[in-house]
Short mmCIF file of C-alpha atoms in Angstrom, two decimals:
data_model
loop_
_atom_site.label_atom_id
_atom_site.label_comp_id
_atom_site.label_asym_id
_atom_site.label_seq_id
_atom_site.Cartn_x
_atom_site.Cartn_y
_atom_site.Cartn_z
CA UNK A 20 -21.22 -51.85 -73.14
CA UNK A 21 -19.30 -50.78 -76.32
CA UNK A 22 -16.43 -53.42 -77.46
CA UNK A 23 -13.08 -52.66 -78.89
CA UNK A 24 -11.92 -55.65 -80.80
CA UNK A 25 -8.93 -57.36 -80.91
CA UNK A 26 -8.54 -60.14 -83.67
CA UNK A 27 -6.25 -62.79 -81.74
CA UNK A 28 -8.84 -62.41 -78.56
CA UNK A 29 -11.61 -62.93 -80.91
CA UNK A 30 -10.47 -66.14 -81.96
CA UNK A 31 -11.03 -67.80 -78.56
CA UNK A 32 -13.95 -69.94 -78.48
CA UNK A 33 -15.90 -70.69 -74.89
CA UNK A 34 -16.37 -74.12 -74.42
CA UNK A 35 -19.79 -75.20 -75.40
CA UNK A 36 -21.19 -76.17 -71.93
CA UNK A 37 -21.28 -72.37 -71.82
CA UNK A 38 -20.92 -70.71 -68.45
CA UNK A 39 -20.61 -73.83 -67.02
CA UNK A 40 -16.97 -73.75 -67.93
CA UNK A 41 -14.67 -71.23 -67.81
CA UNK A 42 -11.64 -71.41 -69.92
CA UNK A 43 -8.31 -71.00 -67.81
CA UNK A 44 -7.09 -68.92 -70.99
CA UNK A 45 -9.39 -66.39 -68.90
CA UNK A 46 -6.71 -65.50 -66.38
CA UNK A 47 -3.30 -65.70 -68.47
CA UNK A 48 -4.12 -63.79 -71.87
CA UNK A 49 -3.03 -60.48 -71.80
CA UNK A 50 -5.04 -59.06 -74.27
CA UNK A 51 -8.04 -60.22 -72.77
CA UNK A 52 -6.91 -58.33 -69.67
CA UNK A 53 -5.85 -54.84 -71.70
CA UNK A 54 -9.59 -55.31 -73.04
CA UNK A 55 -10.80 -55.22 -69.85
CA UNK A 56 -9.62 -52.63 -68.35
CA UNK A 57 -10.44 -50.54 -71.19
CA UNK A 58 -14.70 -51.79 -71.49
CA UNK A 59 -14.81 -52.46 -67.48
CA UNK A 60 -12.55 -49.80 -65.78
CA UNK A 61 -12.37 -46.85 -68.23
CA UNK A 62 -15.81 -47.88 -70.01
CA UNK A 63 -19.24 -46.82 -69.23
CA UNK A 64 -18.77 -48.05 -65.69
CA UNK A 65 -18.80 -46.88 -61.78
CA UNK A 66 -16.20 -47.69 -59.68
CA UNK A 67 -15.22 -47.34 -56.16
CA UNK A 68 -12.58 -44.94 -55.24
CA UNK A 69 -13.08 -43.41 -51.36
CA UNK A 70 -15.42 -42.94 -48.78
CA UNK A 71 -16.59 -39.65 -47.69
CA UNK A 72 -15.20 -40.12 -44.27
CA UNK A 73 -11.98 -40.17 -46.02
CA UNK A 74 -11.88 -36.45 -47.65
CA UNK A 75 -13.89 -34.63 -44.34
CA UNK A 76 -12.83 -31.28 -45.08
CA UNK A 77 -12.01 -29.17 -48.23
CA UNK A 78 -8.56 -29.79 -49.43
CA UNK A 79 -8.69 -33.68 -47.86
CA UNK A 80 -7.31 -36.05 -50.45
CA UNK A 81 -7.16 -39.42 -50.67
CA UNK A 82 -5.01 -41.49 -53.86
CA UNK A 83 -7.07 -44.22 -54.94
CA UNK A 84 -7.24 -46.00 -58.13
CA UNK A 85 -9.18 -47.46 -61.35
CA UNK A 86 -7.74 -50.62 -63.06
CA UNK A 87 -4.23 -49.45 -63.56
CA UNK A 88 -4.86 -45.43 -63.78
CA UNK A 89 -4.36 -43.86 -60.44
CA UNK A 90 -7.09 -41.19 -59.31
CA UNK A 91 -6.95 -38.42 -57.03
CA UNK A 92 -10.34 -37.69 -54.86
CA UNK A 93 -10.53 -34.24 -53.08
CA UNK A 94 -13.07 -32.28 -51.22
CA UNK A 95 -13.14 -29.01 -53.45
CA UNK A 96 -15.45 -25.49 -52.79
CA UNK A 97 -18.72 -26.19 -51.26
CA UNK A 98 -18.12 -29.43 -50.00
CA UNK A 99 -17.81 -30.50 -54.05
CA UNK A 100 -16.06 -33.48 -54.98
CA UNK A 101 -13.59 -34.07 -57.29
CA UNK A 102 -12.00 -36.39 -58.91
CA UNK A 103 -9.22 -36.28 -61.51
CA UNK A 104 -6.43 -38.41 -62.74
CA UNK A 105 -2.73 -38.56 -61.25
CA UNK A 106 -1.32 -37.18 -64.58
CA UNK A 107 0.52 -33.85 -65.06
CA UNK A 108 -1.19 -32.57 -68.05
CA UNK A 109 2.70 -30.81 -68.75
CA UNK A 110 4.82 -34.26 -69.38
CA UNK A 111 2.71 -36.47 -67.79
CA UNK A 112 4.55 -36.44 -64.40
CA UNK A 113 2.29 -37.62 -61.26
CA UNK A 114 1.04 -34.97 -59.27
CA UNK A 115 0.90 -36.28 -55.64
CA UNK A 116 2.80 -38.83 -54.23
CA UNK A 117 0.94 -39.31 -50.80
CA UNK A 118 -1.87 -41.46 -50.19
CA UNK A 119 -4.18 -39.10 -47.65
CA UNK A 120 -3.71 -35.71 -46.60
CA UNK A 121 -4.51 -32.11 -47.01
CA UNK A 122 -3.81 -29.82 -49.76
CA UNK A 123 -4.27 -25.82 -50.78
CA UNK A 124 -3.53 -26.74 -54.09
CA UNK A 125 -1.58 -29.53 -56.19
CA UNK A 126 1.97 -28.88 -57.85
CA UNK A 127 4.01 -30.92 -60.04
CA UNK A 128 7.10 -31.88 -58.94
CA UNK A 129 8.48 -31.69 -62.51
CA UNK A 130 7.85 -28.20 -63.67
CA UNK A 131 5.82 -26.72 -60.90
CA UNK A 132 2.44 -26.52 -63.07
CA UNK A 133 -0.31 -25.70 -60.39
CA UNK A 134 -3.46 -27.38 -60.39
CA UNK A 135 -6.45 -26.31 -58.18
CA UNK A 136 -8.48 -28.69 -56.04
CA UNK A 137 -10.89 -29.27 -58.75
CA UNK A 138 -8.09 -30.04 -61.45
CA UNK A 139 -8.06 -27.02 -63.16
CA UNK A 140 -4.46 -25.80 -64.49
CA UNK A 141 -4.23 -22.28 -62.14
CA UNK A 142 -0.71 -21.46 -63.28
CA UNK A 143 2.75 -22.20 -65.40
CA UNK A 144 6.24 -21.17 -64.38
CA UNK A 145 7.87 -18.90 -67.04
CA UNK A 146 4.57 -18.64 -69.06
CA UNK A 147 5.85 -15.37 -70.66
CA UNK A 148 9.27 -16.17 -70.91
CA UNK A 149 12.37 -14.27 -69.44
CA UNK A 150 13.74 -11.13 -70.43
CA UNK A 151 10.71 -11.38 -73.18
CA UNK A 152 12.15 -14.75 -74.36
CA UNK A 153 10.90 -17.87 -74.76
CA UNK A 154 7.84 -18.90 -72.80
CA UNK A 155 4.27 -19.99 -73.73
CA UNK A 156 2.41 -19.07 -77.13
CA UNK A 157 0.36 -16.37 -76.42
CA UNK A 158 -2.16 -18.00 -77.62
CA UNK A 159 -1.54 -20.62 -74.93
CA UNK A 160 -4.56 -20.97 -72.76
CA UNK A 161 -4.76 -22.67 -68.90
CA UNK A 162 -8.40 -23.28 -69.15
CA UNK A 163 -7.52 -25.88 -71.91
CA UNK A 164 -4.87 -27.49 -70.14
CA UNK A 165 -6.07 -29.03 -67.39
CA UNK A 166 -6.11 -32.75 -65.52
CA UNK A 167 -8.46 -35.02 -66.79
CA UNK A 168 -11.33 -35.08 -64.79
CA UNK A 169 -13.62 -38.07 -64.31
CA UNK A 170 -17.63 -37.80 -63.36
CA UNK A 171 -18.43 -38.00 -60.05
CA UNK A 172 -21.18 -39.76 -57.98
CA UNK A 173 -21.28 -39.42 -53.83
CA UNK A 174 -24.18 -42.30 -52.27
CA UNK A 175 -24.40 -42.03 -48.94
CA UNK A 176 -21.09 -41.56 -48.10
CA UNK A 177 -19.79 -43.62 -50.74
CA UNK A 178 -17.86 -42.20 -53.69
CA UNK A 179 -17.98 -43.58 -57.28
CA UNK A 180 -15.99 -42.09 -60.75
CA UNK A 181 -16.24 -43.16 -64.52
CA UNK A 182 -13.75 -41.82 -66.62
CA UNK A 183 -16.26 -42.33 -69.58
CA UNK A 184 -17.57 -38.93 -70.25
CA UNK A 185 -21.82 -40.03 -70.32
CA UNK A 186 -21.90 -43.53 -68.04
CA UNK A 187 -25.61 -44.69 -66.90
CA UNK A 188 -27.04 -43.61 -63.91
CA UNK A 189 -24.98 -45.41 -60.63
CA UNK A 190 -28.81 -46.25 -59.82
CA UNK A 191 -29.78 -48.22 -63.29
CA UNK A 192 -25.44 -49.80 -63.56
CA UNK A 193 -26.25 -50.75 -59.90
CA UNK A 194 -29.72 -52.45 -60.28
CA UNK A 195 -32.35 -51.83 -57.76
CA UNK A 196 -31.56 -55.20 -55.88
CA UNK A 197 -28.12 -54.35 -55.60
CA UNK A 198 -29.24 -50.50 -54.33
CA UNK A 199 -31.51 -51.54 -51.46
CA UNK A 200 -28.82 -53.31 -49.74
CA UNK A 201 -26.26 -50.60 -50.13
CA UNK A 202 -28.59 -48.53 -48.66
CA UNK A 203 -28.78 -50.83 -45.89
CA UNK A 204 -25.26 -50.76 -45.39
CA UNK A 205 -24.98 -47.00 -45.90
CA UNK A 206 -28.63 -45.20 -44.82
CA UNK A 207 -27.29 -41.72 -44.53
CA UNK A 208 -25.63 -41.82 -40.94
CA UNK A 209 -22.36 -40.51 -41.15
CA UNK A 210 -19.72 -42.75 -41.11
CA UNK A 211 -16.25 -43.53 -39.47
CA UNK A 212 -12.60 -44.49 -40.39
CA UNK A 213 -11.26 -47.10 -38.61
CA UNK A 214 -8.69 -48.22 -40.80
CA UNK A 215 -6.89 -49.92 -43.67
CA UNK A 216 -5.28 -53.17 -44.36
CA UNK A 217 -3.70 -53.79 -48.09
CA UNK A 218 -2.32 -56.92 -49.38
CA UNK A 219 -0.79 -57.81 -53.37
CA UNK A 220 -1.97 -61.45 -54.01
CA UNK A 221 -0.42 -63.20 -57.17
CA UNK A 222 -3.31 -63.77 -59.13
CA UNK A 223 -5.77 -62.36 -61.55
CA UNK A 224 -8.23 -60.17 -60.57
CA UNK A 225 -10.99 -61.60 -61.78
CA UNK A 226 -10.52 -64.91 -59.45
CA UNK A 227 -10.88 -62.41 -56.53
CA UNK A 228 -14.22 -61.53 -57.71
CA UNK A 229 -15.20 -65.08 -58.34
CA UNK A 230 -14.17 -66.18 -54.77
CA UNK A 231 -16.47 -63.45 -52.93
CA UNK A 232 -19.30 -64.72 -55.57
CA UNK A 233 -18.38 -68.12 -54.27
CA UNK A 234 -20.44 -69.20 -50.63
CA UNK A 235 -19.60 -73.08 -51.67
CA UNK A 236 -15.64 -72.48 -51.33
CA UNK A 237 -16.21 -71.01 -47.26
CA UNK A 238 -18.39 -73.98 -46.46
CA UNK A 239 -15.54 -75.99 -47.15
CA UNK A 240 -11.81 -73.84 -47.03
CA UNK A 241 -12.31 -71.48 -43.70
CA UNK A 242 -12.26 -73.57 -40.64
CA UNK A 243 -13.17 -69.92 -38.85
CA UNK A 244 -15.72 -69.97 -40.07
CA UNK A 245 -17.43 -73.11 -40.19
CA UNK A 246 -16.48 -73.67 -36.94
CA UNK A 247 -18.03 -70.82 -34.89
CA UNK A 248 -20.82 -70.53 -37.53
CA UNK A 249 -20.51 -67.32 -38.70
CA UNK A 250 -20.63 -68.84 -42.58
CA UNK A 251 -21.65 -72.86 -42.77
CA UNK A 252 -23.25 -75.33 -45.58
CA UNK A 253 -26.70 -75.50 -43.25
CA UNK A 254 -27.05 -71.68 -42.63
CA UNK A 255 -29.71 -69.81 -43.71
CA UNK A 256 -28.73 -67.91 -47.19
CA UNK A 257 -29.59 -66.71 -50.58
CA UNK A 258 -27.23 -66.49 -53.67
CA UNK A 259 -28.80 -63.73 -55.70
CA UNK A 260 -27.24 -62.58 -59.19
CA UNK A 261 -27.76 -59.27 -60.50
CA UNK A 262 -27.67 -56.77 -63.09
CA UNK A 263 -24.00 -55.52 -64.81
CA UNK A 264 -21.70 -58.07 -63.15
CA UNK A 265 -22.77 -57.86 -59.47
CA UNK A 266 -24.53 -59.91 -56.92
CA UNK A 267 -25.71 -60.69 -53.49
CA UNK A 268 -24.88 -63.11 -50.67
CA UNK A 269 -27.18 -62.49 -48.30
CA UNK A 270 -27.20 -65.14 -44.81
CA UNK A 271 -27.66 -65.86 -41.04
CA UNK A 272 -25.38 -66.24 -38.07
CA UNK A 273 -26.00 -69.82 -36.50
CA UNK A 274 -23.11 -69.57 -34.00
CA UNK A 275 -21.17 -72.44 -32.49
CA UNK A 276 -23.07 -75.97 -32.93
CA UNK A 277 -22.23 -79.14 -34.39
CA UNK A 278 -25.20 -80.18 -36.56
CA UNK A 279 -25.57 -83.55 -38.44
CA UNK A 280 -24.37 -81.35 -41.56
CA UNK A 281 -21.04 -80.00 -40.32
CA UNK A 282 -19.85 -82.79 -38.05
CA UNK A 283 -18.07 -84.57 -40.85
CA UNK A 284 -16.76 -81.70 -42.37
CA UNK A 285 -12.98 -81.73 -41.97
CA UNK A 286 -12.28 -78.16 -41.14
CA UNK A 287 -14.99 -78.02 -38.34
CA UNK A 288 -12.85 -78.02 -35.45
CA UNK A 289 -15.10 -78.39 -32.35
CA UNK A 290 -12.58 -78.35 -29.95
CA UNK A 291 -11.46 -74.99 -31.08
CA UNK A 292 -12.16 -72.73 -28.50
CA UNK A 293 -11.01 -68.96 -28.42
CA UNK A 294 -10.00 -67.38 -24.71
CA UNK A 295 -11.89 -64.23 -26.19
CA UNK A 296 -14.78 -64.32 -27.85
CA UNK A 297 -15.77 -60.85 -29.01
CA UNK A 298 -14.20 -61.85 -32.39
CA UNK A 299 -16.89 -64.43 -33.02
CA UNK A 300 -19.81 -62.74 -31.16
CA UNK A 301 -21.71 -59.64 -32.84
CA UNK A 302 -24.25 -57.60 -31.21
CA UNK A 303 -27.39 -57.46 -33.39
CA UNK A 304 -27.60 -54.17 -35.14
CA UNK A 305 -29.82 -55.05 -38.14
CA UNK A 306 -33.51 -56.19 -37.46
CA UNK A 307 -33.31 -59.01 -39.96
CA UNK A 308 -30.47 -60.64 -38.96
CA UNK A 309 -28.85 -61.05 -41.97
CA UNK A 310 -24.83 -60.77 -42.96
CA UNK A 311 -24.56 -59.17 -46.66
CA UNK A 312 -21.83 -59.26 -49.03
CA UNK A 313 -22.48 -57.28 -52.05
CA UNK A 314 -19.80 -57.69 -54.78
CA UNK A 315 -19.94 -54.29 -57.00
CA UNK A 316 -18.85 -55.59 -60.31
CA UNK A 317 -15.94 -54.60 -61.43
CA UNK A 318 -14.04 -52.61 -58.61
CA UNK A 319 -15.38 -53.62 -54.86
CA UNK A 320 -16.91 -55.32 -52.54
CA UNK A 321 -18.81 -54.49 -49.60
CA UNK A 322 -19.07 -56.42 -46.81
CA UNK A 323 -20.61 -56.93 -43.43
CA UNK A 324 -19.86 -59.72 -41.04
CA UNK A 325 -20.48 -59.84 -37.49
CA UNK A 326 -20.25 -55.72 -36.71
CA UNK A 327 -17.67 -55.32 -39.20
CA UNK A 328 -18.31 -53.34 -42.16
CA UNK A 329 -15.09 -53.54 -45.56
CA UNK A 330 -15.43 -52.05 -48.39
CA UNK A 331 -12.67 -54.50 -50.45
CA UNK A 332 -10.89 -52.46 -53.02
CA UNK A 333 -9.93 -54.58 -56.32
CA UNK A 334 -6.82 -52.91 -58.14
CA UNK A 335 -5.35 -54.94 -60.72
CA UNK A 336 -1.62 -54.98 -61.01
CA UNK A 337 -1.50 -57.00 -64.56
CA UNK A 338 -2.77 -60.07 -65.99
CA UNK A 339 -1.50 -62.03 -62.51
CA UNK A 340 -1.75 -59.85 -59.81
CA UNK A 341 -3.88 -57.70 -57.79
CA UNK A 342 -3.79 -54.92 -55.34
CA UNK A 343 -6.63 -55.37 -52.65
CA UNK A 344 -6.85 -52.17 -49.60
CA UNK A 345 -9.52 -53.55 -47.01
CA UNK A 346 -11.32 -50.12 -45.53
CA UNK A 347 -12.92 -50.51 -42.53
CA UNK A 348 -15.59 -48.22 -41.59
CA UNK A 349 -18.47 -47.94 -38.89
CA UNK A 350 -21.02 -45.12 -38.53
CA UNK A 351 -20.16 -41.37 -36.41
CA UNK A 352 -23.13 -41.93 -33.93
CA UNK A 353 -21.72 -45.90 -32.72
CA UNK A 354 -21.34 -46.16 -29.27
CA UNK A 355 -17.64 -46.52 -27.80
CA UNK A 356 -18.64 -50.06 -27.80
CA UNK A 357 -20.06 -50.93 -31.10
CA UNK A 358 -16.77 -49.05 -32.51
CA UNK A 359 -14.26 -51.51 -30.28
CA UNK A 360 -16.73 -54.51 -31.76
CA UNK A 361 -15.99 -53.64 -35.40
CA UNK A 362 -12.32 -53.54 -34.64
CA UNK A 363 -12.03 -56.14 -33.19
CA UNK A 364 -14.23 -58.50 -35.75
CA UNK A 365 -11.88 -56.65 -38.43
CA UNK A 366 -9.53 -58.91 -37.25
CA UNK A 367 -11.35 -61.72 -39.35
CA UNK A 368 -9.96 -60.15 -42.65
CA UNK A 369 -7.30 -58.65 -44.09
CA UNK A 370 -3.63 -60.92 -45.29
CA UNK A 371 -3.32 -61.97 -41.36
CA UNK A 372 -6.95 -62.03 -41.02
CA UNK A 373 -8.85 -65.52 -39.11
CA UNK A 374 -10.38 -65.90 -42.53
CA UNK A 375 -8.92 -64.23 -45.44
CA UNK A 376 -5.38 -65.24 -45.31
CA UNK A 377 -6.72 -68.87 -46.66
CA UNK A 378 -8.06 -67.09 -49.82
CA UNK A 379 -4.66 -65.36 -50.60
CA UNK A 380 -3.17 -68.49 -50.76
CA UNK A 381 -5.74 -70.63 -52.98
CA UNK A 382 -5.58 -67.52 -55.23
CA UNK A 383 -2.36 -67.59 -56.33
CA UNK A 384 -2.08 -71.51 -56.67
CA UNK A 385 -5.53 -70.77 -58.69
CA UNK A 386 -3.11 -68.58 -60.81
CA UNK A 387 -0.66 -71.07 -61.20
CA UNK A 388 -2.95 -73.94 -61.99
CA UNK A 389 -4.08 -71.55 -64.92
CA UNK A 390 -1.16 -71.05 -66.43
CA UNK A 391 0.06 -73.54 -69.48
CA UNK A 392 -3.62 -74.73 -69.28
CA UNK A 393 -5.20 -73.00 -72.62
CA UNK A 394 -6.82 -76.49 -73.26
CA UNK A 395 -8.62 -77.01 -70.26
CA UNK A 396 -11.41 -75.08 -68.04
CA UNK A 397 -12.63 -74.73 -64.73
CA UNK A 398 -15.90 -76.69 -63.69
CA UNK A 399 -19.03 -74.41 -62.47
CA UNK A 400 -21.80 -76.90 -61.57
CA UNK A 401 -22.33 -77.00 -58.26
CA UNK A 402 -25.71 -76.02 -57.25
CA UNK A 403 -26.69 -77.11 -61.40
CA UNK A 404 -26.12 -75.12 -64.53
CA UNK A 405 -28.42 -72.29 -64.59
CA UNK A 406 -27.97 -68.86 -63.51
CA UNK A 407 -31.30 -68.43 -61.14
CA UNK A 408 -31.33 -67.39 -57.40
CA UNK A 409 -30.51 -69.78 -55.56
CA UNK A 410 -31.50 -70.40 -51.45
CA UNK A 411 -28.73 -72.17 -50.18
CA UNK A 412 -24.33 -72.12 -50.31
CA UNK A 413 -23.62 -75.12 -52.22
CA UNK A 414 -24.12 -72.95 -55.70
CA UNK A 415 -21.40 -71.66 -57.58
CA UNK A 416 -24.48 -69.94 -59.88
CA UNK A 417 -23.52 -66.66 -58.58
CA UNK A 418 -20.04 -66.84 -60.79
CA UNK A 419 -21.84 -68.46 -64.13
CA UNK A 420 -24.05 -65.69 -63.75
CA UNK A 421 -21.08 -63.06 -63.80
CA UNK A 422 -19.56 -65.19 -66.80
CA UNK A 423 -22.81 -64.98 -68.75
CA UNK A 424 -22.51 -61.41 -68.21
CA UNK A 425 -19.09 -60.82 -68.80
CA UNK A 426 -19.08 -63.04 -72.24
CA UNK A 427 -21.90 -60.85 -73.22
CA UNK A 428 -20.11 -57.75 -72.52
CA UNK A 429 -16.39 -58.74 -73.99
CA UNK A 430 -17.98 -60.39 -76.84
CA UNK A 431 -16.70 -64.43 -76.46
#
């Protein structure tokens, strides 16, 4: 990836343990953060906007965004997407103001320019003028005039942009690890809405990323899930980094048990008992058994747990906060069942969620912790220092494997 420097950025030095640290300057500098968004978000990147499921019929739009720059996705001609930035080309005015629905064609509010589904300008108010005054140049020219329009690419149902005008293949920024298990999530059926949950959470984006990359933390922090052993220190796992950012958590339901390795651990709550259990108990649907989480460096991740399927949508809101819209989908051909079952386990996420209200709140004292703290750095060495797969949850080499990365990439 390309670099634009910045001199007082380029002055920090990473500590010399290398990835092994990670400077708390990290989370705070804003500078840092505008570089950022401009090499990971508008660089030579893919990131997540929508799901096909979302757009099912031309002139479906949903709003979505990348980094800070809001996007607009609709189903065009020919089942075409599109995708094109929220941005009047006029004065710059947004276009649409709704998050979903159904459109001929797109006007500004402002002064009624009128955009077509695939972001082309189709016509101007008072172009010639009235009473052959005023008006548009005639030299004045809609084809050069209109939205700016980002490259598209659709996988399985999934829908990607890159607002840099020649990115990599989605296959060769994705890796082929990282590709086998999104096609495993998403082999071509035809999926299914279920629904949305969105949440702001006061801290830096990047400490969302690290907390998905981060099996150690849910051994320890969710007492959920420790204690009906849908994620615990003795299951089954792998901690795999990847190519451009990303990686894999890939592990195995044990259920509810006390072993000789949870017993002691405070948050294992063995009296707990829930009156309904179809929360906590998934019907097998893959033949390996395995629970996935793939983080999707630097925009999503996609997860699977129990028969619940998220794709986590990471929208930074500045240096210290974050937007994140959960997206719950299933697959068109699910039984009335199976669909009630990934409802239902849905209710493990999202800010009330069994689980994931715990992270929203070690986030932002995370956040707070950083701040004022340009002398000191975080600790990465559980599970050692190196960056190599890793078969078990008590690693944290999964996030000095995206710092390794990232330092490469932003040039510290």
């Amino acid at each position: 990836m390309e670099t634009s420097l910045n001199t007082e950025v380029d002055a920090r030095v990473w500590p010399k343990e290398g990835e092994s640290r990670v400077p708390f300057w990290v989370y705070t500098d804003p500078e840092l953060y505008q570089r950022e968004l401009d090499l990971f978000f508008y660089g030579r990147s893919w990131n997540y906007v929508a799901l096909e499921c979302e757009i099912p019929e031309k002139g479906s739009f949903k709003r979505s965004w990348i980094g800070e720059r809001q996007v607009v996705v609709v189903r065009g001609e020919n089942d075409e997407v599109h995708i094109w930035e929220n941005r009047c080309a006029h004065r710059g005015a947004r276009l649409c103001w709704k998050n979903k629905g159904k459109e001929e064609s797109f006007t500004c509010p402002y002064h009624q320019w009128n955009f077509a589904l695939d972001g082309k300008l189709q016509g101007v108010p008072l172009k010639r003028g009235v009473l052959k005054k005023g008006g548009m140049p005639p030299d004045f020219d809609n084809a050069n005039h209109g939205l700016t329009r980002l490259q598209v690419h659709v996988e399985n149902g999934t829908i990607w942009a890159s607002f840099h005008p020649e990115p990599p293949s989605f296959a060769d920024y994705s890796g082929a690890q990282v590709m086998t298990h999104i096609h495993r999530h998403f082999p071509g059926r035809k999926l299914k809405l279920l629904g949305y949950n969105r949440q702001l959470i006061p801290s830096n984006w990047k400490l969302y990323f690290e907390n998905l990359k981060d099996p150690y933390h849910a051994t320890l922090l969710h007492s959920f899930l420790i204690t009906f052993g849908l994620w615990r220190a003795d299951t089954q796992s792998e901690s795999l980094p990847a190519v451009s950012g990303h990686s894999l958590m890939v592990s195995r339901n044990v259920g509810k048990k006390k072993t000789d390795v949870n017993e002691d651990f405070a948050r294992f709550k063995g009296a707990l008992e829930l009156h309904d259990t179809d929360t906590v108990t998934p019907i097998s649907e893959f033949s390996d058994g395995q629970v996935v989480a793939i983080t999707h460096f630097p925009s999503v991740v996609i997860h699977q747990q129990a028969n619940t399927f998220g794709m986590r949508h990471i929208i930074p809101k500045g240096i210290d906060s974050f937007e994140l819209e959960w997206t719950f989908f299933g697959y068109e051909d699910d039984s009335d069942e199976m669909t009630r079952l990934r409802v239902r386990h849905a209710n493990l996420y999202g800010p009330a969620g069994f689980v994931a209200m715990e992270d929203g709140e070690v986030l932002a004292e995370s956040q707070n912790g950083a701040h004022h703290a340009d002398a000191f750095s975080a600790v990465l060495e559980m599970g050692g220092r190196d960056i190599q797969p890793q078969d078990h949850m008590v690693t944290e080499v999964l996030i000095r494997a995206f710092y390794k990365y990232y330092r490469e990439a932003m040039g510290l």
